[in-house]
Amino acid sequence: LAKTTQPISMDSYEGQEVNITCSHNNIATNDYITWYQQFPSQGPRFIIQGYKTKVTNEVASLFIPADRKSSTLSLPRVSLSDTAVYYCLVGDIGSGAGSYQLTFGKGTKLSVIP
Amino acid sequence: EAGVTQSPTHLIKTRGQQATLRCSPISGHTSVYWYQQALGLGLQFLLWYDEGEERNRGNFPPRFSGRQFPNYSSELNVNALELEDSALYLCASIHFGPEQFFGPGTRLTVL
């Protein structure tokens, strides 16, 4: 499993765009990149997933450069409710459900300031 | 659609006792994952069950075990509890992937 490295914490003001970068130098060809959000005492919630280039959904964008050794989660115009821990995961989904036995790591604690 | 449910919400045990945690996946989901999240740490993969079989386990001692029932619900058993077993235990279910749907967790406290 590819190891990921993220900043431990980040602060942002309300209304700003937040970019959280994750390094995954040992990403394999079949690996996808997935981001989860977790609020205190709750289970993580899926945000977005991508393989290469850019993926966008209603809550976030994911930018993946050509070498795929890093990825950036972009949260547009954050609000106080976006204060949470964000996890970057890398894994092969082509091998079936078992590939999701991932170690989430410590994630990035985002604090949104009013 | 009902989400993943876990019971109990909180569980308090003493050292050496056994704890049993339960998880019901989303209807139609056949795979269940168990994770441990100790205070201040990330989620550590514990066990994966699919179609009633244990498919893989993380780096945890054998006193962590479980099973999956014919209705795909699952049970996690922790024997000979130790203080460091105190954590939030999360269950997640998956259908075709990649999104894992997590339950609210069971907070286990070992005194």
PDB file of C-alpha atoms in Angstrom:
ATOM      1  CA  LEU A   1       0.000   0.000   0.000  1.00  0.00           C
ATOM      2  CA  ALA A   2       1.298   3.408  -0.929  1.00  0.00           C
ATOM      3  CA  LYS A   3       2.211   5.602   2.022  1.00  0.00           C
ATOM      4  CA  THR A   4       0.743   9.082   2.135  1.00  0.00           C
ATOM      5  CA  THR A   5       2.021  12.262   3.756  1.00  0.00           C
ATOM      6  CA  GLN A   6      -0.224  15.206   4.629  1.00  0.00           C
ATOM      7  CA  PRO A   7       0.193  18.344   6.729  1.00  0.00           C
ATOM      8  CA  ILE A   8      -0.886  17.749  10.295  1.00  0.00           C
ATOM      9  CA  SER A   9      -3.031  20.865  10.488  1.00  0.00           C
ATOM     10  CA  MET A  10      -4.199  23.915   8.534  1.00  0.00           C
ATOM     11  CA  ASP A  11      -6.101  27.070   9.398  1.00  0.00           C
ATOM     12  CA  SER A  12      -8.317  29.047   7.062  1.00  0.00           C
ATOM     13  CA  TYR A  13     -10.786  31.913   7.264  1.00  0.00           C
ATOM     14  CA  GLU A  14     -14.383  31.480   6.272  1.00  0.00           C
ATOM     15  CA  GLY A  15     -15.053  32.064   2.602  1.00  0.00           C
ATOM     16  CA  GLN A  16     -11.537  31.204   1.479  1.00  0.00           C
ATOM     17  CA  GLU A  17     -10.501  28.364  -0.782  1.00  0.00           C
ATOM     18  CA  VAL A  18      -8.511  25.664   0.987  1.00  0.00           C
ATOM     19  CA  ASN A  19      -6.034  23.384  -0.714  1.00  0.00           C
ATOM     20  CA  ILE A  20      -4.736  20.312   1.111  1.00  0.00           C
ATOM     21  CA  THR A  21      -1.881  18.485  -0.569  1.00  0.00           C
ATOM     22  CA  CYS A  22      -1.059  14.834  -0.113  1.00  0.00           C
ATOM     23  CA  SER A  23       2.213  13.203  -1.171  1.00  0.00           C
ATOM     24  CA  HIS A  24       2.203   9.604  -2.357  1.00  0.00           C
ATOM     25  CA  ASN A  25       5.544   8.987  -4.046  1.00  0.00           C
ATOM     26  CA  ASN A  26       5.103   5.207  -4.225  1.00  0.00           C
ATOM     27  CA  ILE A  27       1.703   5.224  -5.879  1.00  0.00           C
ATOM     28  CA  ALA A  28       1.174   2.195  -8.104  1.00  0.00           C
ATOM     29  CA  THR A  29      -0.289   2.128 -11.576  1.00  0.00           C
ATOM     30  CA  ASN A  30      -3.610   0.701 -10.430  1.00  0.00           C
ATOM     31  CA  ASP A  31      -3.971   2.957  -7.384  1.00  0.00           C
ATOM     32  CA  TYR A  32      -6.730   5.514  -7.050  1.00  0.00           C
ATOM     33  CA  ILE A  33      -6.663   8.512  -4.725  1.00  0.00           C
ATOM     34  CA  THR A  34      -9.551   8.992  -2.337  1.00  0.00           C
ATOM     35  CA  TRP A  35     -10.314  11.665   0.244  1.00  0.00           C
ATOM     36  CA  TYR A  36     -12.478  11.345   3.325  1.00  0.00           C
ATOM     37  CA  GLN A  37     -13.731  13.874   5.872  1.00  0.00           C
ATOM     38  CA  GLN A  38     -14.218  13.086   9.545  1.00  0.00           C
ATOM     39  CA  PHE A  39     -15.939  15.097  12.253  1.00  0.00           C
ATOM     40  CA  PRO A  40     -15.215  14.362  15.933  1.00  0.00           C
ATOM     41  CA  SER A  41     -16.742  11.116  17.202  1.00  0.00           C
ATOM     42  CA  GLN A  42     -18.180  10.272  13.788  1.00  0.00           C
ATOM     43  CA  GLY A  43     -17.199   7.889  11.045  1.00  0.00           C
ATOM     44  CA  PRO A  44     -15.377   9.298   8.004  1.00  0.00           C
ATOM     45  CA  ARG A  45     -17.391  10.435   5.021  1.00  0.00           C
ATOM     46  CA  PHE A  46     -16.325   9.972   1.402  1.00  0.00           C
ATOM     47  CA  ILE A  47     -15.574  13.248  -0.378  1.00  0.00           C
ATOM     48  CA  ILE A  48     -14.022  12.519  -3.744  1.00  0.00           C
ATOM     49  CA  GLN A  49     -11.929  10.068  -5.705  1.00  0.00           C
ATOM     50  CA  GLY A  50      -9.724  10.344  -8.768  1.00  0.00           C
ATOM     51  CA  TYR A  51      -7.073   8.654 -10.850  1.00  0.00           C
ATOM     52  CA  LYS A  52      -5.495  11.468 -12.849  1.00  0.00           C
ATOM     53  CA  THR A  53      -5.988  15.095 -13.941  1.00  0.00           C
ATOM     54  CA  LYS A  54      -8.943  16.786 -12.291  1.00  0.00           C
ATOM     55  CA  VAL A  55     -12.146  15.569 -10.717  1.00  0.00           C
ATOM     56  CA  THR A  56     -14.893  17.835  -9.446  1.00  0.00           C
ATOM     57  CA  ASN A  57     -18.092  17.184  -7.568  1.00  0.00           C
ATOM     58  CA  GLU A  58     -20.553  19.312  -5.669  1.00  0.00           C
ATOM     59  CA  VAL A  59     -18.333  19.691  -2.620  1.00  0.00           C
ATOM     60  CA  ALA A  60     -14.696  19.574  -3.763  1.00  0.00           C
ATOM     61  CA  SER A  61     -12.169  19.287  -6.542  1.00  0.00           C
ATOM     62  CA  LEU A  62      -9.240  16.925  -6.746  1.00  0.00           C
ATOM     63  CA  PHE A  63      -6.159  17.833  -8.740  1.00  0.00           C
ATOM     64  CA  ILE A  64      -3.701  15.108  -9.698  1.00  0.00           C
ATOM     65  CA  PRO A  65      -0.552  15.968 -11.682  1.00  0.00           C
ATOM     66  CA  ALA A  66       0.704  13.794 -14.486  1.00  0.00           C
ATOM     67  CA  ASP A  67       3.243  11.925 -12.341  1.00  0.00           C
ATOM     68  CA  ARG A  68       0.511  11.188  -9.750  1.00  0.00           C
ATOM     69  CA  LYS A  69       3.019  11.455  -6.904  1.00  0.00           C
ATOM     70  CA  SER A  70       0.853  13.993  -5.164  1.00  0.00           C
ATOM     71  CA  SER A  71      -2.719  15.221  -5.134  1.00  0.00           C
ATOM     72  CA  THR A  72      -4.501  18.319  -3.915  1.00  0.00           C
ATOM     73  CA  LEU A  73      -7.958  18.469  -2.424  1.00  0.00           C
ATOM     74  CA  SER A  74      -9.550  21.849  -3.020  1.00  0.00           C
ATOM     75  CA  LEU A  75     -12.471  23.046  -0.920  1.00  0.00           C
ATOM     76  CA  PRO A  76     -14.057  26.204  -2.339  1.00  0.00           C
ATOM     77  CA  ARG A  77     -15.263  28.925   0.031  1.00  0.00           C
ATOM     78  CA  VAL A  78     -15.011  26.988   3.291  1.00  0.00           C
ATOM     79  CA  SER A  79     -17.424  27.549   6.155  1.00  0.00           C
ATOM     80  CA  LEU A  80     -17.176  26.801   9.860  1.00  0.00           C
ATOM     81  CA  SER A  81     -18.885  23.465   9.233  1.00  0.00           C
ATOM     82  CA  ASP A  82     -15.914  22.358   7.135  1.00  0.00           C
ATOM     83  CA  THR A  83     -13.785  22.174  10.272  1.00  0.00           C
ATOM     84  CA  ALA A  84     -12.812  18.508  10.319  1.00  0.00           C
ATOM     85  CA  VAL A  85      -9.994  16.052   9.692  1.00  0.00           C
ATOM     86  CA  TYR A  86      -9.331  15.242   6.052  1.00  0.00           C
ATOM     87  CA  TYR A  87      -7.736  11.954   5.056  1.00  0.00           C
ATOM     88  CA  CYS A  88      -5.963  11.091   1.837  1.00  0.00           C
ATOM     89  CA  LEU A  89      -5.903   7.422   0.878  1.00  0.00           C
ATOM     90  CA  VAL A  90      -4.262   5.610  -1.983  1.00  0.00           C
ATOM     91  CA  GLY A  91      -5.235   2.140  -3.059  1.00  0.00           C
ATOM     92  CA  ASP A  92      -6.019  -0.236  -5.865  1.00  0.00           C
ATOM     93  CA  ILE A  93      -9.722  -0.617  -6.436  1.00  0.00           C
ATOM     94  CA  GLY A  94      -9.221  -2.985  -9.311  1.00  0.00           C
ATOM     95  CA  SER A  95      -8.614  -5.938  -7.045  1.00  0.00           C
ATOM     96  CA  GLY A  96     -12.063  -5.883  -5.580  1.00  0.00           C
ATOM     97  CA  ALA A  97     -13.451  -4.759  -2.280  1.00  0.00           C
ATOM     98  CA  GLY A  98     -10.445  -6.039  -0.364  1.00  0.00           C
ATOM     99  CA  SER A  99      -8.359  -3.201  -1.624  1.00  0.00           C
ATOM    100  CA  TYR A 100     -10.148  -0.850   0.679  1.00  0.00           C
ATOM    101  CA  GLN A 101      -8.523  -2.201   3.810  1.00  0.00           C
ATOM    102  CA  LEU A 102      -6.616   1.015   4.009  1.00  0.00           C
ATOM    103  CA  THR A 103      -4.816   2.745   6.810  1.00  0.00           C
ATOM    104  CA  PHE A 104      -6.113   6.245   6.998  1.00  0.00           C
ATOM    105  CA  GLY A 105      -3.162   7.790   8.820  1.00  0.00           C
ATOM    106  CA  LYS A 106      -3.567  10.898  10.965  1.00  0.00           C
ATOM    107  CA  GLY A 107      -4.970  13.149   8.270  1.00  0.00           C
ATOM    108  CA  THR A 108      -5.016  16.941   8.146  1.00  0.00           C
ATOM    109  CA  LYS A 109      -6.950  18.813  10.786  1.00  0.00           C
ATOM    110  CA  LEU A 110      -8.565  21.811   9.110  1.00  0.00           C
ATOM    111  CA  SER A 111      -9.738  24.619  11.359  1.00  0.00           C
ATOM    112  CA  VAL A 112     -11.964  27.263   9.780  1.00  0.00           C
ATOM    113  CA  ILE A 113     -11.850  30.589  11.565  1.00  0.00           C
ATOM    114  CA  PRO A 114     -14.761  33.059  11.481  1.00  0.00           C
TER     115      PRO A 114
ATOM    116  CA  GLU B   1     -31.995   4.195   2.794  1.00  0.00           C
ATOM    117  CA  ALA B   2     -30.782   3.373   6.297  1.00  0.00           C
ATOM    118  CA  GLY B   3     -27.093   3.843   6.904  1.00  0.00           C
ATOM    119  CA  VAL B   4     -24.618   1.635   8.696  1.00  0.00           C
ATOM    120  CA  THR B   5     -25.623   1.103  12.303  1.00  0.00           C
ATOM    121  CA  GLN B   6     -23.455   0.108  15.225  1.00  0.00           C
ATOM    122  CA  SER B   7     -24.214  -0.939  18.778  1.00  0.00           C
ATOM    123  CA  PRO B   8     -23.695  -0.159  21.495  1.00  0.00           C
ATOM    124  CA  THR B   9     -22.797   3.513  21.238  1.00  0.00           C
ATOM    125  CA  HIS B  10     -20.630   3.322  24.320  1.00  0.00           C
ATOM    126  CA  LEU B  11     -19.156   0.358  26.117  1.00  0.00           C
ATOM    127  CA  ILE B  12     -17.233   0.357  29.379  1.00  0.00           C
ATOM    128  CA  LYS B  13     -15.260  -2.700  30.393  1.00  0.00           C
ATOM    129  CA  THR B  14     -12.460  -3.557  32.764  1.00  0.00           C
ATOM    130  CA  ARG B  15      -9.108  -5.088  31.942  1.00  0.00           C
ATOM    131  CA  GLY B  16      -9.295  -8.782  31.108  1.00  0.00           C
ATOM    132  CA  GLN B  17     -12.959  -8.729  30.145  1.00  0.00           C
ATOM    133  CA  GLN B  18     -14.374  -9.388  26.709  1.00  0.00           C
ATOM    134  CA  ALA B  19     -16.174  -6.871  24.522  1.00  0.00           C
ATOM    135  CA  THR B  20     -18.605  -7.558  21.709  1.00  0.00           C
ATOM    136  CA  LEU B  21     -19.398  -4.865  19.167  1.00  0.00           C
ATOM    137  CA  ARG B  22     -22.036  -5.143  16.469  1.00  0.00           C
ATOM    138  CA  CYS B  23     -22.481  -3.679  13.023  1.00  0.00           C
ATOM    139  CA  SER B  24     -25.287  -3.754  10.491  1.00  0.00           C
ATOM    140  CA  PRO B  25     -24.286  -2.734   6.976  1.00  0.00           C
ATOM    141  CA  ILE B  26     -26.387  -0.891   4.485  1.00  0.00           C
ATOM    142  CA  SER B  27     -28.940  -3.173   2.891  1.00  0.00           C
ATOM    143  CA  GLY B  28     -27.389  -4.918  -0.100  1.00  0.00           C
ATOM    144  CA  HIS B  29     -23.814  -4.377   1.035  1.00  0.00           C
ATOM    145  CA  THR B  30     -21.972  -7.633   1.545  1.00  0.00           C
ATOM    146  CA  SER B  31     -18.563  -6.377   2.695  1.00  0.00           C
ATOM    147  CA  VAL B  32     -17.893  -5.102   6.185  1.00  0.00           C
ATOM    148  CA  TYR B  33     -14.704  -3.493   7.434  1.00  0.00           C
ATOM    149  CA  TRP B  34     -13.702  -2.859  11.016  1.00  0.00           C
ATOM    150  CA  TYR B  35     -11.328  -0.081  12.040  1.00  0.00           C
ATOM    151  CA  GLN B  36      -9.861   1.064  15.323  1.00  0.00           C
ATOM    152  CA  GLN B  37      -9.280   4.733  15.996  1.00  0.00           C
ATOM    153  CA  ALA B  38      -7.384   5.415  19.180  1.00  0.00           C
ATOM    154  CA  LEU B  39      -7.483   8.942  20.563  1.00  0.00           C
ATOM    155  CA  GLY B  40      -5.508  11.307  18.371  1.00  0.00           C
ATOM    156  CA  LEU B  41      -4.606   8.641  15.836  1.00  0.00           C
ATOM    157  CA  GLY B  42      -5.818   7.745  12.399  1.00  0.00           C
ATOM    158  CA  LEU B  43      -7.977   4.780  11.554  1.00  0.00           C
ATOM    159  CA  GLN B  44      -6.219   1.440  11.663  1.00  0.00           C
ATOM    160  CA  PHE B  45      -7.662  -1.395   9.611  1.00  0.00           C
ATOM    161  CA  LEU B  46      -8.707  -4.355  11.753  1.00  0.00           C
ATOM    162  CA  LEU B  47     -10.741  -6.882   9.799  1.00  0.00           C
ATOM    163  CA  TRP B  48     -12.533  -7.335   6.499  1.00  0.00           C
ATOM    164  CA  TYR B  49     -15.493  -9.684   6.026  1.00  0.00           C
ATOM    165  CA  ASP B  50     -17.167 -10.482   2.761  1.00  0.00           C
ATOM    166  CA  GLU B  51     -19.910 -12.992   2.055  1.00  0.00           C
ATOM    167  CA  GLY B  52     -19.548 -14.451   5.524  1.00  0.00           C
ATOM    168  CA  GLU B  53     -15.809 -15.058   5.304  1.00  0.00           C
ATOM    169  CA  GLU B  54     -12.876 -13.262   6.888  1.00  0.00           C
ATOM    170  CA  ARG B  55     -10.897 -11.996   3.903  1.00  0.00           C
ATOM    171  CA  ASN B  56      -8.090 -10.131   5.589  1.00  0.00           C
ATOM    172  CA  ARG B  57      -6.961  -8.718   8.900  1.00  0.00           C
ATOM    173  CA  GLY B  58      -4.723  -5.883   9.938  1.00  0.00           C
ATOM    174  CA  ASN B  59      -1.760  -5.949  12.268  1.00  0.00           C
ATOM    175  CA  PHE B  60      -3.683  -6.793  15.435  1.00  0.00           C
ATOM    176  CA  PRO B  61      -3.283  -9.711  17.852  1.00  0.00           C
ATOM    177  CA  PRO B  62      -5.559 -12.772  17.635  1.00  0.00           C
ATOM    178  CA  ARG B  63      -7.619 -11.619  20.593  1.00  0.00           C
ATOM    179  CA  PHE B  64      -9.319  -9.333  18.075  1.00  0.00           C
ATOM    180  CA  SER B  65     -11.708 -11.522  16.141  1.00  0.00           C
ATOM    181  CA  GLY B  66     -15.109 -11.417  14.608  1.00  0.00           C
ATOM    182  CA  ARG B  67     -17.596 -12.935  12.289  1.00  0.00           C
ATOM    183  CA  GLN B  68     -20.151 -12.073   9.647  1.00  0.00           C
ATOM    184  CA  PHE B  69     -23.638 -13.506   9.748  1.00  0.00           C
ATOM    185  CA  PRO B  70     -25.785 -14.689   6.814  1.00  0.00           C
ATOM    186  CA  ASN B  71     -27.596 -11.334   6.809  1.00  0.00           C
ATOM    187  CA  TYR B  72     -24.156  -9.651   6.412  1.00  0.00           C
ATOM    188  CA  SER B  73     -24.221  -8.043   9.830  1.00  0.00           C
ATOM    189  CA  SER B  74     -20.986  -8.419  11.714  1.00  0.00           C
ATOM    190  CA  GLU B  75     -19.645  -8.767  15.200  1.00  0.00           C
ATOM    191  CA  LEU B  76     -16.236  -7.758  16.532  1.00  0.00           C
ATOM    192  CA  ASN B  77     -14.969  -9.507  19.641  1.00  0.00           C
ATOM    193  CA  VAL B  78     -12.071  -8.303  21.703  1.00  0.00           C
ATOM    194  CA  ASN B  79     -10.864 -10.746  24.335  1.00  0.00           C
ATOM    195  CA  ALA B  80      -8.633 -10.122  27.341  1.00  0.00           C
ATOM    196  CA  LEU B  81      -9.142  -6.376  27.117  1.00  0.00           C
ATOM    197  CA  GLU B  82      -6.166  -4.119  27.714  1.00  0.00           C
ATOM    198  CA  LEU B  83      -6.146  -0.430  28.562  1.00  0.00           C
ATOM    199  CA  GLU B  84      -4.783   0.443  25.125  1.00  0.00           C
ATOM    200  CA  ASP B  85      -7.828  -1.136  23.497  1.00  0.00           C
ATOM    201  CA  SER B  86      -9.761   1.971  24.489  1.00  0.00           C
ATOM    202  CA  ALA B  87     -10.751   3.557  21.196  1.00  0.00           C
ATOM    203  CA  LEU B  88     -13.524   4.354  18.765  1.00  0.00           C
ATOM    204  CA  TYR B  89     -14.331   1.252  16.747  1.00  0.00           C
ATOM    205  CA  LEU B  90     -15.767   1.985  13.355  1.00  0.00           C
ATOM    206  CA  CYS B  91     -17.541  -0.300  10.967  1.00  0.00           C
ATOM    207  CA  ALA B  92     -17.895   0.416   7.268  1.00  0.00           C
ATOM    208  CA  SER B  93     -19.747  -1.342   4.512  1.00  0.00           C
ATOM    209  CA  ILE B  94     -19.135  -1.350   0.819  1.00  0.00           C
ATOM    210  CA  HIS B  95     -20.943  -2.630  -2.227  1.00  0.00           C
ATOM    211  CA  PHE B  96     -18.989  -2.257  -5.432  1.00  0.00           C
ATOM    212  CA  GLY B  97     -16.640   0.391  -4.134  1.00  0.00           C
ATOM    213  CA  PRO B  98     -14.747   2.567  -3.807  1.00  0.00           C
ATOM    214  CA  GLU B  99     -16.792   4.488  -1.287  1.00  0.00           C
ATOM    215  CA  GLN B 100     -16.896   3.069   2.211  1.00  0.00           C
ATOM    216  CA  PHE B 101     -19.973   3.976   4.250  1.00  0.00           C
ATOM    217  CA  PHE B 102     -19.134   4.327   7.905  1.00  0.00           C
ATOM    218  CA  GLY B 103     -21.284   3.868  10.951  1.00  0.00           C
ATOM    219  CA  PRO B 104     -21.226   6.205  13.944  1.00  0.00           C
ATOM    220  CA  GLY B 105     -18.849   3.956  15.858  1.00  0.00           C
ATOM    221  CA  THR B 106     -18.708   2.328  19.276  1.00  0.00           C
ATOM    222  CA  ARG B 107     -16.657   4.077  21.924  1.00  0.00           C
ATOM    223  CA  LEU B 108     -14.952   1.373  23.997  1.00  0.00           C
ATOM    224  CA  THR B 109     -13.435   2.387  27.300  1.00  0.00           C
ATOM    225  CA  VAL B 110     -11.292  -0.080  29.213  1.00  0.00           C
ATOM    226  CA  LEU B 111     -10.744   0.721  32.869  1.00  0.00           C
TER     227      LEU B 111
END
